[in-house]
mmCIF file of C-alpha atoms in Angstrom:
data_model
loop_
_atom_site.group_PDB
_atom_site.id
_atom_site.type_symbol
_atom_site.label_atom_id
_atom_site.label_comp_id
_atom_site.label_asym_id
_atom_site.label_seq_id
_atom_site.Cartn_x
_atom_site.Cartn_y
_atom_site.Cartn_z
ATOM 1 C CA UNK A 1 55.851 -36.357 -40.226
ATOM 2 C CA UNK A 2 58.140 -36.334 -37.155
ATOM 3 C CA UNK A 3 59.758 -38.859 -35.370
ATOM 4 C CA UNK A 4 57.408 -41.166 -33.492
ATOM 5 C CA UNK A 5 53.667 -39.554 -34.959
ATOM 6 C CA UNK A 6 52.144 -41.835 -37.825
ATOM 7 C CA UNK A 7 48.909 -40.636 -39.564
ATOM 8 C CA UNK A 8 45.702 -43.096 -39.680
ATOM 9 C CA UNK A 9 46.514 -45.490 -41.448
ATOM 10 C CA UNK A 10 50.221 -45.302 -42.438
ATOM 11 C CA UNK A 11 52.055 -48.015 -41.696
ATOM 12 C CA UNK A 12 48.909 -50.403 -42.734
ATOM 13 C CA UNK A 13 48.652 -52.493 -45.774
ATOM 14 C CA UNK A 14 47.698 -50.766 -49.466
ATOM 15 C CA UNK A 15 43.958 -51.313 -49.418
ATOM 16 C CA UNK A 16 42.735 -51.932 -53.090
ATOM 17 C CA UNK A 17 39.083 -52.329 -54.695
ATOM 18 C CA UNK A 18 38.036 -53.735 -57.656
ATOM 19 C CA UNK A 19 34.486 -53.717 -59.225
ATOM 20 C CA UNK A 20 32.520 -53.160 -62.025
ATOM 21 C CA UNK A 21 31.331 -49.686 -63.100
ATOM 22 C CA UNK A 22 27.439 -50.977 -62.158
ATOM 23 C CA UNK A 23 28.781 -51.914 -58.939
ATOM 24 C CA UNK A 24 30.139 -48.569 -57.717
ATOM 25 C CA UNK A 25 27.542 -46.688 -58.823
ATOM 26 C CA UNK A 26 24.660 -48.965 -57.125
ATOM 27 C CA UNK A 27 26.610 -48.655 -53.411
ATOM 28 C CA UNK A 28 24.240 -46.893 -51.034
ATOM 29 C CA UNK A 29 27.297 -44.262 -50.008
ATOM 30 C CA UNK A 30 28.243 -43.557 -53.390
ATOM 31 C CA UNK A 31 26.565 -40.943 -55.740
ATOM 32 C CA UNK A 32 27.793 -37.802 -57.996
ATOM 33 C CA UNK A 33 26.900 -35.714 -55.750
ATOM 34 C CA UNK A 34 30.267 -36.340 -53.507
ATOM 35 C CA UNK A 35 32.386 -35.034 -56.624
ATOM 36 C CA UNK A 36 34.263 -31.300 -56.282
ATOM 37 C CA UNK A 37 33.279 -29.108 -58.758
ATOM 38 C CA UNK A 38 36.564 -29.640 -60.421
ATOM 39 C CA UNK A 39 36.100 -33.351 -60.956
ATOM 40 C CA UNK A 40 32.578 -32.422 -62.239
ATOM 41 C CA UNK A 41 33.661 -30.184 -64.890
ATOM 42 C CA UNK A 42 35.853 -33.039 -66.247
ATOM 43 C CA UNK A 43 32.953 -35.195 -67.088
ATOM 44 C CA UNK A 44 31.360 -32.684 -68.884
ATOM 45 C CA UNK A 45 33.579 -33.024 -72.004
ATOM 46 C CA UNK A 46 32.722 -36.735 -71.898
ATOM 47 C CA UNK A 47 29.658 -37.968 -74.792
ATOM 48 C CA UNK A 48 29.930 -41.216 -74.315
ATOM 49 C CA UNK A 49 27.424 -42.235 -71.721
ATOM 50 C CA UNK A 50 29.255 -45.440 -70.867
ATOM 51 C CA UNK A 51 32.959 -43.668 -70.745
ATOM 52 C CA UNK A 52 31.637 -41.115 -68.348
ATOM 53 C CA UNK A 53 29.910 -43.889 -65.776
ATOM 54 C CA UNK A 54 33.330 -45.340 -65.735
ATOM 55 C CA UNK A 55 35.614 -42.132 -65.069
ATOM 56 C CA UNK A 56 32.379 -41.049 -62.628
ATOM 57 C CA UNK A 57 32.496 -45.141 -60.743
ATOM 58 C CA UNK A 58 36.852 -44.907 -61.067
ATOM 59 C CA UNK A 59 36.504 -41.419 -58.878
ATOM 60 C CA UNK A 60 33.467 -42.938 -56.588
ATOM 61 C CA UNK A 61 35.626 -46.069 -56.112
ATOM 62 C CA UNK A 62 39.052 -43.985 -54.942
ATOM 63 C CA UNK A 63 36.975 -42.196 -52.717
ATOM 64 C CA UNK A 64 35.776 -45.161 -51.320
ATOM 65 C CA UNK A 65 38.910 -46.799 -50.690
ATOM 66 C CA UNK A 66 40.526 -43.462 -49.475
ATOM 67 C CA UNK A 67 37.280 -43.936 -46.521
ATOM 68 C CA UNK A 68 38.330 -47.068 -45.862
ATOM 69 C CA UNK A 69 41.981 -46.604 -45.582
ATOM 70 C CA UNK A 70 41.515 -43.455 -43.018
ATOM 71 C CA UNK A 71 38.654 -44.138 -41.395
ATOM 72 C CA UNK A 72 36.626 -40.979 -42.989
ATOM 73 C CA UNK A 73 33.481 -41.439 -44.328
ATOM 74 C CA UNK A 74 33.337 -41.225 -48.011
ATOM 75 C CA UNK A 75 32.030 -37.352 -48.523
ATOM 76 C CA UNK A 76 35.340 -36.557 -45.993
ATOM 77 C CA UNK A 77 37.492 -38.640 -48.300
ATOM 78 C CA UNK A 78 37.956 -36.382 -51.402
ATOM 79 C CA UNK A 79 41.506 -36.861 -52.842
ATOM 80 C CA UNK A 80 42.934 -33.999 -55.402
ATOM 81 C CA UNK A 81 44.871 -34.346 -58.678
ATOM 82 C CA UNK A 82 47.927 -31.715 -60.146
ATOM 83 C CA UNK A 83 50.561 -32.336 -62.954
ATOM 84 C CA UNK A 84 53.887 -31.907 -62.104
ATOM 85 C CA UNK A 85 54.679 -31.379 -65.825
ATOM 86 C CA UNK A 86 52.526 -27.958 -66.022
ATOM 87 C CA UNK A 87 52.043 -27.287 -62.085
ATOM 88 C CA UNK A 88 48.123 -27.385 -63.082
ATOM 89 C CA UNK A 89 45.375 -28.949 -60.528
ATOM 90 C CA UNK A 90 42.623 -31.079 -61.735
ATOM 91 C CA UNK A 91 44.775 -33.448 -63.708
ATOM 92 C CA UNK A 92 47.903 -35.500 -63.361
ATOM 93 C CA UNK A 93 48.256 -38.033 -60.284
ATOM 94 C CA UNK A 94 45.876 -38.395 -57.771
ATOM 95 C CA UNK A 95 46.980 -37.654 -54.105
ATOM 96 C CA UNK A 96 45.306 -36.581 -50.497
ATOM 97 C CA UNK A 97 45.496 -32.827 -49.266
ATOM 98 C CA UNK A 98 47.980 -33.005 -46.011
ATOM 99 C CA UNK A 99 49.123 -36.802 -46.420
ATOM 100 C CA UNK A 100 51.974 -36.466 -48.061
ATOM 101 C CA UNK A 101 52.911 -40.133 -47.449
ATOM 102 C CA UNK A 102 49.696 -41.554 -48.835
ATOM 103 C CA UNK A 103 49.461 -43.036 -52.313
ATOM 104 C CA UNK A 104 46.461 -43.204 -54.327
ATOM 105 C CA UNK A 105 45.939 -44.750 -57.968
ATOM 106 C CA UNK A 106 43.216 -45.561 -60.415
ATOM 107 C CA UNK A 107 41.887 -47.249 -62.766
ATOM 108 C CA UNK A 108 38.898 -47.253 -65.368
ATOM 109 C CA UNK A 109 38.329 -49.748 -68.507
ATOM 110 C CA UNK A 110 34.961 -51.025 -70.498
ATOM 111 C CA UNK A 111 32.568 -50.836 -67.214
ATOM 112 C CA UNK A 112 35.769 -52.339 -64.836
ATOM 113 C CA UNK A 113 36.848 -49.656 -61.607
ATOM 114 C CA UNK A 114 40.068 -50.424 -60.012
ATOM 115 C CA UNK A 115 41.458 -48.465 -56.999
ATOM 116 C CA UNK A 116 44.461 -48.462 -54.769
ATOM 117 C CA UNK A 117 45.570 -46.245 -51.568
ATOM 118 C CA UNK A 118 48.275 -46.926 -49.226
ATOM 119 C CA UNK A 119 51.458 -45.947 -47.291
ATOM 120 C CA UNK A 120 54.223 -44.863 -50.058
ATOM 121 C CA UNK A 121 53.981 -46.072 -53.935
ATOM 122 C CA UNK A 122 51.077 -47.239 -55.144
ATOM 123 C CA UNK A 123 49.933 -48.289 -58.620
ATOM 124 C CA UNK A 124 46.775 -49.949 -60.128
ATOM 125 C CA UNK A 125 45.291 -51.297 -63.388
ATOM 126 C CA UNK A 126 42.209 -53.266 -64.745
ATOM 127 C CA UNK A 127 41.415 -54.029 -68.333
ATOM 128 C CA UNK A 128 38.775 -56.628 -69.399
ATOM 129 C CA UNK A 129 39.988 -60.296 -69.247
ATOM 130 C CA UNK A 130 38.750 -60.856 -73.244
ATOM 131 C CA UNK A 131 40.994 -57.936 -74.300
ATOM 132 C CA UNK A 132 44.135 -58.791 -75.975
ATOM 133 C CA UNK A 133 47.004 -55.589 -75.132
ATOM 134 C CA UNK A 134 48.122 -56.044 -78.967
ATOM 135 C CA UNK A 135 51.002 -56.878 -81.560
ATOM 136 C CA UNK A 136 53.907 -58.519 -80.187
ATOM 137 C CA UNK A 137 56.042 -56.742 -82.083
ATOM 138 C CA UNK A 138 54.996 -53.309 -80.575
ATOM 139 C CA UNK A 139 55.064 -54.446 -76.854
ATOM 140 C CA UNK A 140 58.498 -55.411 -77.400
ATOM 141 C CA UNK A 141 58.672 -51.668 -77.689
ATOM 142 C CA UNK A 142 56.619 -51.277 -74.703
ATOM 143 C CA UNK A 143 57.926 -53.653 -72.063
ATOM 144 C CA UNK A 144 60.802 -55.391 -71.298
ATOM 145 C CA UNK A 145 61.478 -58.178 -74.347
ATOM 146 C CA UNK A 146 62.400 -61.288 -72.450
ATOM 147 C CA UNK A 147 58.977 -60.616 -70.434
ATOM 148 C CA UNK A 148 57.450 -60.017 -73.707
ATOM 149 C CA UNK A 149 58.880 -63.462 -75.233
ATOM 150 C CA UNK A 150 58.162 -65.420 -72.239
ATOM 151 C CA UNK A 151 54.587 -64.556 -72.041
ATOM 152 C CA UNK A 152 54.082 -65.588 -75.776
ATOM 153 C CA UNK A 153 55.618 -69.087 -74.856
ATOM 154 C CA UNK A 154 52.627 -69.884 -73.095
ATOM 155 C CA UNK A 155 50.363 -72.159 -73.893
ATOM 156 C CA UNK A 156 47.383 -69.169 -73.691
ATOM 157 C CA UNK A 157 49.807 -66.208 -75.070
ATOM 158 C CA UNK A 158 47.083 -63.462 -75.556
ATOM 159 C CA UNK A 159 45.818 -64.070 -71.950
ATOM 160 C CA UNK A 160 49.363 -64.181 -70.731
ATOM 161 C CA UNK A 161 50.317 -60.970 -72.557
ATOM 162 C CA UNK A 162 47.547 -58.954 -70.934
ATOM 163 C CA UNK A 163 48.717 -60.469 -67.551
ATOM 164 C CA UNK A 164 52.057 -58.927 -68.263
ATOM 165 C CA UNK A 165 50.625 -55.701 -69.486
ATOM 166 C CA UNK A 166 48.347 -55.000 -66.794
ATOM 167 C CA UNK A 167 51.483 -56.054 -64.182
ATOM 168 C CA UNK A 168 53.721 -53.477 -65.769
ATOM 169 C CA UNK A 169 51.080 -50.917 -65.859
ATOM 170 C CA UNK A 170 50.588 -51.503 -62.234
ATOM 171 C CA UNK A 171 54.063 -51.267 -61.663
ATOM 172 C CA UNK A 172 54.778 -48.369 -64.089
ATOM 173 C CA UNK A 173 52.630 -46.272 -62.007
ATOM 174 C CA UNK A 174 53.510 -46.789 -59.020
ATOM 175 C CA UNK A 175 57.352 -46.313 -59.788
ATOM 176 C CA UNK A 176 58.895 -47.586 -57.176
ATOM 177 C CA UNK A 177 62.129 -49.227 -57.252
ATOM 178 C CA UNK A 178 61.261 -52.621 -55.571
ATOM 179 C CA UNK A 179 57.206 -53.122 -54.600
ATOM 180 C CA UNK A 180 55.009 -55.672 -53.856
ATOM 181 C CA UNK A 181 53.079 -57.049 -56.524
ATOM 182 C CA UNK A 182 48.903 -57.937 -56.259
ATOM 183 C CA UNK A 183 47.375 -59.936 -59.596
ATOM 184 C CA UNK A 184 44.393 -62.073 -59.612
ATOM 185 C CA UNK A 185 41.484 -63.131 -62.480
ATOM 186 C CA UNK A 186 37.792 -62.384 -61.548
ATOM 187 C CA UNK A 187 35.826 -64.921 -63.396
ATOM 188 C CA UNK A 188 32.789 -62.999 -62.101
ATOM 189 C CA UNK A 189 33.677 -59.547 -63.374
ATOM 190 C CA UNK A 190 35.880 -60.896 -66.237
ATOM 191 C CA UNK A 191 38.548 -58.249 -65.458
ATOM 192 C CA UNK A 192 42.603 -58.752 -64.711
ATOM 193 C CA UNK A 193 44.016 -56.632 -62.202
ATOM 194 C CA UNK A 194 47.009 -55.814 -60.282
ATOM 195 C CA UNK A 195 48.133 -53.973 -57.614
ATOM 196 C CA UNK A 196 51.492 -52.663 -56.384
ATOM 197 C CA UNK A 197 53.046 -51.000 -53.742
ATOM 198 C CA UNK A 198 55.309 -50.559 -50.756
ATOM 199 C CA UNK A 199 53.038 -52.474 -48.120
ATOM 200 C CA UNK A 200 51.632 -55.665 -48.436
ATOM 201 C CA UNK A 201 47.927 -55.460 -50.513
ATOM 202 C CA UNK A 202 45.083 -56.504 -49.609
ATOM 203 C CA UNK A 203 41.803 -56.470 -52.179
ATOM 204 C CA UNK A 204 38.456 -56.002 -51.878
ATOM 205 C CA UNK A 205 35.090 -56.156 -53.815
ATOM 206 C CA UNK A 206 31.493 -54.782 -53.142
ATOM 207 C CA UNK A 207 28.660 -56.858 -51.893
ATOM 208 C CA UNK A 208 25.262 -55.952 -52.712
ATOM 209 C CA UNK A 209 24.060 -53.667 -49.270
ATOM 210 C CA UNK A 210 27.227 -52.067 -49.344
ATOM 211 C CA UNK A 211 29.361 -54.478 -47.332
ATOM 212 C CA UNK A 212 32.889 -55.233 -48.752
ATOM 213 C CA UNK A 213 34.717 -59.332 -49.272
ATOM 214 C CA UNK A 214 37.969 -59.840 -49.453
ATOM 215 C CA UNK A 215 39.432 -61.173 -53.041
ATOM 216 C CA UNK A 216 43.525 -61.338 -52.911
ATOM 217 C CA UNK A 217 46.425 -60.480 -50.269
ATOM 218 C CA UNK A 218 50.124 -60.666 -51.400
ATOM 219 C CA UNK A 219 53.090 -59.643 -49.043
ATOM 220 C CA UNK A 220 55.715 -61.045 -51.225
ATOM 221 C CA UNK A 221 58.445 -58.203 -53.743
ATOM 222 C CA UNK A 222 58.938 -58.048 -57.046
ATOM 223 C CA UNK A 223 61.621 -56.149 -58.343
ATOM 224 C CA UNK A 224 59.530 -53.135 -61.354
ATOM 225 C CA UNK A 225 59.117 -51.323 -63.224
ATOM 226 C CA UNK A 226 60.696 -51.939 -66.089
ATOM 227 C CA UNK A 227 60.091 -50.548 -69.488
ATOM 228 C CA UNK A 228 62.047 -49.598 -72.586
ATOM 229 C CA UNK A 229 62.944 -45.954 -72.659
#
């Protein structure tokens, strides 16, 4: 960009979603039928009927958010994916064709969608609030220890270790050096999310009609991610 000319929508807050898999694909501007043929041809490995509502709902729900952070409607709103490990499209991080200053992430886990876009880094992650992340003694390997041992201090240490696993995830992925952090509990969708970026977030759910209410806001920094290497 030069000097003085901002895109839609940079410079304004990360604008997140989370919902459930149901949800996303129940919204009235939503359907399969919005997918590139690209993103089609990755479901069509996928068996499971429930595993492929969820990837189908995760790309529904980025596009969704991408809508709402530009001002496109939804079928205008298609984001792309390549791997900077092979140079390969269709896989790797998610971005947006021509906004190179745009971040984009996603999430998918059980029948829980989770996405993120925004100005710079940006990093998401859901997982179902009854799930429990796993041994202590291999996240020690995973995150940072003293996180690790703090977490299992508490007086609820499973849901406390998924906390810290889904914030680390969050920040992992977004991989900036010092973001804002976004984590909240829906009772109603029994999911734990978090969100982190650049700009302050700001979260949203679906309403039944396809109107959106706002669930979390956070404009304070954290200093991630951190992980063992």
């Amino acid at each position: 960009m030069t000097s003085g000319s901002a895109a839609p929508g940079e410079g304004r807050p990360v604008s997140a979603a989370l919902a459930t898999t149901a949800e996303v694909l129940a919204h009235p501007e939503l359907h399969e039928g919005l997918l590139a043929p690209w993103e089609l041809r990755r479901l069509d490995p996928i068996r499971l009927p429930s595993r492929r509502d969820d990837v189908l709902a995760a790309r529904l729900l980025l596009r969704l958010c991408v809508a709402r952070f530009t001002g496109r409607p939804p079928h205008a709103s298609a984001p792309a994916q390549s791997c900077a490990a092979c140079g390969r499209d269709g896989h790797g991080r998610p971005f947006l064709p021509g906004r190179p200053g745009v971040g984009l992430s996603v999430s998918h886990a059980d029948g829980l969608v989770a996405a993120a876009v925004g100005p710079g880094a940006v990093g998401v992650d859901v997982e179902p609030s009854a799930r429990r992340p796993g041994p202590v003694s291999v996240l020690r390997r995973l995150l940072p220890e003293a996180d690790v041992r703090a977490a299992a201090a508490r007086p609820d240490p499973d849901a406390a270790l998924l906390r810290l696993w889904v914030r680390h995830e969050a920040l992992f992925k977004a991989g900036g050096p010092a973001l804002r952090l976004l984590e909240w509990t829906d009772p109603h969708r029994a999911a734990v999310v978090a969100v982190a970026g650049t700009a302050p977030v700001t979260a949203y759910s679906p309403e039944p009609g396809g109107g959106w209410s706002r669930v979390a806001e956070a404009s304070g920094s954290v200093r991630g991610p951190s992980r063992p290497r």
